Tab-separated table of C-alpha atoms in Angstrom:
chain	number	residue	atom	x	y	z
A	1	UNK	CA	33.853	177.723	246.589
A	2	UNK	CA	37.569	177.294	247.517
A	3	UNK	CA	37.927	176.791	251.271
A	4	UNK	CA	40.613	178.492	253.314
A	5	UNK	CA	41.318	177.606	256.973
A	6	UNK	CA	44.004	177.713	259.632
A	7	UNK	CA	45.571	175.132	261.859
A	8	UNK	CA	45.237	176.001	265.615
A	9	UNK	CA	47.306	175.046	268.526
A	10	UNK	CA	46.208	172.249	270.959
A	11	UNK	CA	48.712	173.302	273.608
A	12	UNK	CA	47.102	173.790	277.019
A	13	UNK	CA	49.464	176.695	277.670
A	14	UNK	CA	48.435	178.391	274.311
A	15	UNK	CA	44.541	178.027	275.129
A	16	UNK	CA	43.890	181.885	275.335
A	17	UNK	CA	45.903	182.868	272.349
A	18	UNK	CA	44.427	180.085	270.343
A	19	UNK	CA	40.891	181.121	270.996
A	20	UNK	CA	41.837	184.692	270.248
A	21	UNK	CA	43.341	183.442	266.866
A	22	UNK	CA	40.087	181.503	266.015
A	23	UNK	CA	38.120	184.728	266.648
A	24	UNK	CA	40.439	186.584	264.310
A	25	UNK	CA	40.137	183.929	261.642
A	26	UNK	CA	36.328	184.017	261.955
A	27	UNK	CA	36.155	187.814	261.685
A	28	UNK	CA	38.507	187.619	258.767
A	29	UNK	CA	35.974	185.478	256.919
A	30	UNK	CA	37.896	182.139	256.854
A	31	UNK	CA	36.164	178.918	256.539
A	32	UNK	CA	37.954	176.378	258.751
A	33	UNK	CA	39.578	176.160	262.058
A	34	UNK	CA	41.488	172.834	262.458
A	35	UNK	CA	42.985	171.092	265.423
A	36	UNK	CA	44.596	167.708	265.831
A	37	UNK	CA	43.465	165.026	268.202
A	38	UNK	CA	46.117	163.426	270.506
A	39	UNK	CA	44.029	162.572	273.662
A	40	UNK	CA	46.970	160.589	275.325
A	41	UNK	CA	49.073	163.763	275.838
A	42	UNK	CA	48.246	165.725	279.040
A	43	UNK	CA	49.768	168.856	277.774
A	44	UNK	CA	47.302	169.035	274.808
A	45	UNK	CA	43.769	170.153	274.983
A	46	UNK	CA	41.024	167.601	274.231
A	47	UNK	CA	40.257	168.222	270.583
A	48	UNK	CA	36.439	168.240	270.767
A	49	UNK	CA	36.395	170.421	273.836
A	50	UNK	CA	38.626	172.892	272.090
A	51	UNK	CA	36.381	172.906	269.027
A	52	UNK	CA	33.269	173.227	271.020
A	53	UNK	CA	34.481	176.313	272.716
A	54	UNK	CA	35.845	177.701	269.442
A	55	UNK	CA	32.368	177.185	267.824
A	56	UNK	CA	30.751	179.056	270.792
A	57	UNK	CA	33.112	182.058	270.424
A	58	UNK	CA	32.626	182.326	266.651
A	59	UNK	CA	29.825	183.004	264.273
A	60	UNK	CA	30.894	181.691	260.807
A	61	UNK	CA	33.897	179.508	260.767
A	62	UNK	CA	33.713	175.768	260.931
A	63	UNK	CA	35.457	173.524	263.190
A	64	UNK	CA	37.445	170.466	261.947
A	65	UNK	CA	39.338	167.886	264.057
A	66	UNK	CA	41.991	166.724	261.658
A	67	UNK	CA	41.947	163.904	262.230
A	68	UNK	CA	39.655	162.358	264.844
A	69	UNK	CA	41.560	159.708	266.743
A	70	UNK	CA	38.753	157.083	266.062
A	71	UNK	CA	40.154	154.110	268.211
A	72	UNK	CA	39.644	156.393	271.283
A	73	UNK	CA	36.305	157.887	270.131
A	74	UNK	CA	33.884	155.033	269.568
A	75	UNK	CA	31.797	155.557	266.415
A	76	UNK	CA	28.246	155.711	268.042
A	77	UNK	CA	29.477	158.300	270.662
A	78	UNK	CA	31.330	160.162	268.010
A	79	UNK	CA	28.181	160.550	266.005
A	80	UNK	CA	26.281	161.877	268.980
A	81	UNK	CA	29.127	164.327	269.570
A	82	UNK	CA	29.402	165.657	266.038
A	83	UNK	CA	25.545	165.948	265.530
A	84	UNK	CA	25.294	167.759	268.906
A	85	UNK	CA	28.074	170.192	267.819
A	86	UNK	CA	26.532	170.711	264.382
A	87	UNK	CA	23.036	171.476	265.887
A	88	UNK	CA	24.588	173.944	268.396
A	89	UNK	CA	26.720	175.674	265.798
A	90	UNK	CA	24.234	175.841	262.880
A	91	UNK	CA	26.065	173.157	260.896
A	92	UNK	CA	29.532	174.666	261.234
A	93	UNK	CA	31.530	171.373	261.537
A	94	UNK	CA	33.609	169.051	259.306
A	95	UNK	CA	34.306	165.526	260.633
A	96	UNK	CA	37.913	164.518	260.226
A	97	UNK	CA	38.525	160.864	260.530
A	98	UNK	CA	41.668	158.620	260.943
A	99	UNK	CA	42.797	155.117	261.252
A	100	UNK	CA	45.001	155.812	264.295
A	101	UNK	CA	48.642	155.870	263.892
A	102	UNK	CA	50.399	156.019	267.196
A	103	UNK	CA	49.257	152.738	268.636
A	104	UNK	CA	51.635	152.519	271.529
A	105	UNK	CA	50.205	155.830	272.623
A	106	UNK	CA	46.662	154.915	271.957
A	107	UNK	CA	47.022	151.672	273.991
A	108	UNK	CA	48.073	153.807	276.981
A	109	UNK	CA	44.458	154.910	277.168
A	110	UNK	CA	43.329	151.379	277.500
A	111	UNK	CA	42.397	150.740	274.008
A	112	UNK	CA	43.085	147.382	272.567
A	113	UNK	CA	45.903	147.533	270.068
A	114	UNK	CA	44.727	146.625	266.468
A	115	UNK	CA	46.777	145.239	263.702
A	116	UNK	CA	47.041	147.417	260.558
A	117	UNK	CA	44.382	145.472	258.838
A	118	UNK	CA	42.074	145.506	261.709
A	119	UNK	CA	42.454	149.125	262.082
A	120	UNK	CA	41.614	149.795	258.462
A	121	UNK	CA	38.503	147.691	258.776
A	122	UNK	CA	37.359	149.431	261.939
A	123	UNK	CA	37.914	152.788	260.231
A	124	UNK	CA	35.619	151.896	257.380
A	125	UNK	CA	33.003	150.435	259.887
A	126	UNK	CA	33.266	153.536	261.996
A	127	UNK	CA	32.711	155.920	258.958
A	128	UNK	CA	29.727	153.855	257.754
A	129	UNK	CA	28.088	153.799	261.248
A	130	UNK	CA	28.677	157.369	262.025
A	131	UNK	CA	27.001	158.282	258.652
A	132	UNK	CA	24.069	156.043	259.538
A	133	UNK	CA	23.432	157.746	262.970
A	134	UNK	CA	22.636	161.233	261.598
A	135	UNK	CA	20.003	162.755	259.340
A	136	UNK	CA	16.930	160.969	260.844
A	137	UNK	CA	15.283	157.878	259.756
A	138	UNK	CA	14.588	154.426	261.118
A	139	UNK	CA	16.419	153.022	264.066
A	140	UNK	CA	19.864	151.520	263.156
A	141	UNK	CA	20.883	147.984	263.956
A	142	UNK	CA	24.681	147.468	262.957
A	143	UNK	CA	26.465	144.172	263.437
A	144	UNK	CA	29.959	144.654	262.540
A	145	UNK	CA	33.387	143.147	263.275
A	146	UNK	CA	34.109	146.016	265.583
A	147	UNK	CA	30.881	147.866	266.255
A	148	UNK	CA	27.568	146.609	267.359
A	149	UNK	CA	24.475	148.801	267.966
A	150	UNK	CA	20.847	147.750	268.297
A	151	UNK	CA	17.819	149.665	267.430
A	152	UNK	CA	19.595	152.964	267.879
A	153	UNK	CA	17.685	155.995	266.655
A	154	UNK	CA	19.791	158.382	264.356
A	155	UNK	CA	19.949	162.036	265.388
A	156	UNK	CA	17.792	164.359	263.285
A	157	UNK	CA	20.789	166.565	262.597
A	158	UNK	CA	22.704	165.472	259.512
A	159	UNK	CA	26.237	164.108	259.843
A	160	UNK	CA	28.824	166.691	258.629
A	161	UNK	CA	31.078	165.991	255.598
A	162	UNK	CA	33.644	163.339	256.543
A	163	UNK	CA	37.281	164.048	255.532
A	164	UNK	CA	40.017	161.542	256.152
A	165	UNK	CA	43.847	161.753	256.424
A	166	UNK	CA	44.375	158.389	254.834
A	167	UNK	CA	47.900	157.380	253.855
A	168	UNK	CA	48.073	153.642	253.113
A	169	UNK	CA	46.561	151.982	250.016
A	170	UNK	CA	43.777	150.114	251.935
A	171	UNK	CA	42.691	153.296	254.009
A	172	UNK	CA	42.829	155.251	250.676
A	173	UNK	CA	40.482	152.903	249.110
A	174	UNK	CA	38.205	153.402	252.156
A	175	UNK	CA	38.214	157.050	251.514
A	176	UNK	CA	37.093	156.547	247.995
A	177	UNK	CA	34.304	154.202	248.963
A	178	UNK	CA	32.782	156.161	251.846
A	179	UNK	CA	34.398	159.579	252.672
A	180	UNK	CA	33.570	163.088	251.344
A	181	UNK	CA	37.160	164.427	251.331
A	182	UNK	CA	40.693	163.672	251.839
A	183	UNK	CA	43.673	165.661	253.405
A	184	UNK	CA	46.867	164.189	252.209
A	185	UNK	CA	49.127	163.096	255.114
A	186	UNK	CA	52.472	164.656	256.012
A	187	UNK	CA	51.318	167.915	254.522
A	188	UNK	CA	51.892	166.538	250.969
A	189	UNK	CA	50.667	168.834	248.317
A	190	UNK	CA	49.479	168.432	244.605
A	191	UNK	CA	53.069	168.174	243.186
A	192	UNK	CA	54.211	165.563	245.577
A	193	UNK	CA	54.807	161.874	244.859
A	194	UNK	CA	52.512	161.003	247.655
A	195	UNK	CA	49.540	162.865	245.980
A	196	UNK	CA	50.401	161.425	242.531
A	197	UNK	CA	50.283	157.814	243.761
A	198	UNK	CA	47.506	158.158	246.209
A	199	UNK	CA	44.811	160.118	244.531
A	200	UNK	CA	44.337	157.394	241.866
A	201	UNK	CA	43.689	154.910	244.466
A	202	UNK	CA	40.783	157.008	245.925
A	203	UNK	CA	39.513	157.729	242.471
A	204	UNK	CA	39.476	153.918	241.456
A	205	UNK	CA	37.764	152.827	244.639
A	206	UNK	CA	35.113	155.618	244.284
A	207	UNK	CA	34.464	154.374	240.754
A	208	UNK	CA	34.155	150.750	241.963
A	209	UNK	CA	31.642	151.944	244.593
A	210	UNK	CA	29.446	153.545	242.108
A	211	UNK	CA	30.537	157.076	243.124
A	212	UNK	CA	32.114	159.929	241.197
A	213	UNK	CA	35.769	160.630	242.203
A	214	UNK	CA	34.879	164.345	242.412
A	215	UNK	CA	32.552	163.535	245.295
A	216	UNK	CA	35.769	163.170	247.340
A	217	UNK	CA	37.375	166.611	247.533
A	218	UNK	CA	41.121	167.181	248.375
A	219	UNK	CA	41.982	169.830	250.867
A	220	UNK	CA	45.464	170.457	251.800
A	221	UNK	CA	47.287	171.128	255.096
A	222	UNK	CA	49.796	173.691	253.687
A	223	UNK	CA	52.629	175.137	255.836
A	224	UNK	CA	54.802	177.970	254.832
A	225	UNK	CA	56.051	181.523	255.419
A	226	UNK	CA	54.161	184.662	254.075
A	227	UNK	CA	56.947	187.118	253.448
A	228	UNK	CA	56.755	190.897	252.607
A	229	UNK	CA	58.991	190.437	249.685
A	230	UNK	CA	59.017	187.726	246.921
A	231	UNK	CA	61.332	184.845	247.517
A	232	UNK	CA	63.810	183.734	244.789
A	233	UNK	CA	62.653	180.141	245.461
A	234	UNK	CA	59.308	179.108	246.774
A	235	UNK	CA	60.099	175.437	247.038
A	236	UNK	CA	63.093	173.704	248.557
A	237	UNK	CA	65.384	171.065	246.818
A	238	UNK	CA	62.917	168.363	247.668
A	239	UNK	CA	59.973	170.160	246.037
A	240	UNK	CA	58.257	171.253	249.372
A	241	UNK	CA	56.666	174.628	249.379
A	242	UNK	CA	58.597	177.133	251.559
A	243	UNK	CA	56.343	180.112	251.119
A	244	UNK	CA	56.698	183.595	249.529
A	245	UNK	CA	55.001	186.936	249.136
A	246	UNK	CA	51.225	187.147	249.014
A	247	UNK	CA	51.437	187.310	245.262
A	248	UNK	CA	53.455	184.090	245.101
A	249	UNK	CA	50.993	182.306	247.388
A	250	UNK	CA	48.031	183.461	245.093
A	251	UNK	CA	49.852	182.222	242.045
A	252	UNK	CA	50.659	178.831	243.547
A	253	UNK	CA	47.336	178.170	245.049
A	254	UNK	CA	45.305	179.417	242.041
A	255	UNK	CA	47.315	176.849	239.878
A	256	UNK	CA	46.497	174.159	242.523
A	257	UNK	CA	42.695	174.940	242.014
A	258	UNK	CA	42.689	175.295	238.363
A	259	UNK	CA	45.265	172.594	237.429
A	260	UNK	CA	44.936	170.146	240.174
A	261	UNK	CA	41.339	170.516	241.311
A	262	UNK	CA	42.319	171.596	244.911
A	263	UNK	CA	39.199	172.422	246.922
A	264	UNK	CA	40.734	173.967	250.015
A	265	UNK	CA	43.905	174.931	252.023
A	266	UNK	CA	44.630	174.998	255.804
A	267	UNK	CA	47.444	177.238	256.544
A	268	UNK	CA	50.188	176.262	259.018
A	269	UNK	CA	53.457	178.184	259.937
A	270	UNK	CA	56.811	176.696	259.026
A	271	UNK	CA	57.411	173.259	260.471
A	272	UNK	CA	53.675	172.724	260.989
A	273	UNK	CA	53.364	175.278	263.745
A	274	UNK	CA	50.138	177.445	264.120
A	275	UNK	CA	50.557	180.465	261.888
A	276	UNK	CA	51.348	183.898	263.237
A	277	UNK	CA	48.474	186.367	263.610
A	278	UNK	CA	49.965	188.658	260.939
A	279	UNK	CA	50.008	185.636	258.505
A	280	UNK	CA	46.403	184.865	259.504
A	281	UNK	CA	45.582	188.482	258.543
A	282	UNK	CA	47.336	188.318	255.176
A	283	UNK	CA	45.773	184.872	254.542
A	284	UNK	CA	42.257	186.092	255.170
A	285	UNK	CA	42.649	189.515	253.922
A	286	UNK	CA	44.771	189.263	250.894
A	287	UNK	CA	45.498	185.622	249.641
A	288	UNK	CA	42.137	183.926	250.065
A	289	UNK	CA	40.098	186.700	248.258
A	290	UNK	CA	42.637	186.971	245.465
A	291	UNK	CA	42.578	183.303	244.880
A	292	UNK	CA	38.803	183.117	244.922
A	293	UNK	CA	38.649	185.991	242.449
A	294	UNK	CA	41.195	184.442	240.141
A	295	UNK	CA	39.471	181.015	239.943
A	296	UNK	CA	36.131	182.635	239.311
A	297	UNK	CA	37.215	184.268	236.139
């Protein structure tokens, strides 16, 4: 099934409207409610606190922190948090994972700054350890470069699917080796140079790890306007999607699924802002059902 979601605000001042929009998305039958993770900013809600409340207010939609700021959320505790949320919500969670990009900001939280190479190695260790700490089984002892746990019993609850926001070639290779999904950075889509050069790195790493490339799905953060009337141009001069009428969105997304194997889309408004309520309603009530029907034929 093709997944459809929306990107929510993390602004403290928008907390009530964000929760209302999450309920709107849930009632509309959408699959994902996504928030970002920037714990060093006081004007932003803690991502996991926000997702926890969203899951408590909703019945069907899954929560996604895209992407979890791993340097500030140590892997063993992150595993406990996501298995707890999954158990409380009936499995309505996707675990987004990131290397950590804004290191000057991250360091203000007292976290030791890592070099780019160290950050990627810690990223892979973190994913492997989180995955080991769910789904039951024997106690885990892990003696890595960045993480060490001793005789730690995994939670019985399974670890949710792990999606990354990898950008560089080394972290893309980690995605191919150990992740379950990829959300291209900078809202790049299936026609972008970033996708064309990045996805083969994931696929090759997956093959070398004995996996099928299709085991790593691609889900897109996709900003744009939903207009009442068709636009004469749906992409700008740089090839980035602008938006269009519901019919133009359906045509574009159907092609992405059928021709480029897209597995999902998270709607944002222009400039990466949260979408307007009217756009959420059109996304859930018109665009998502029409795309699903078209790709099922």
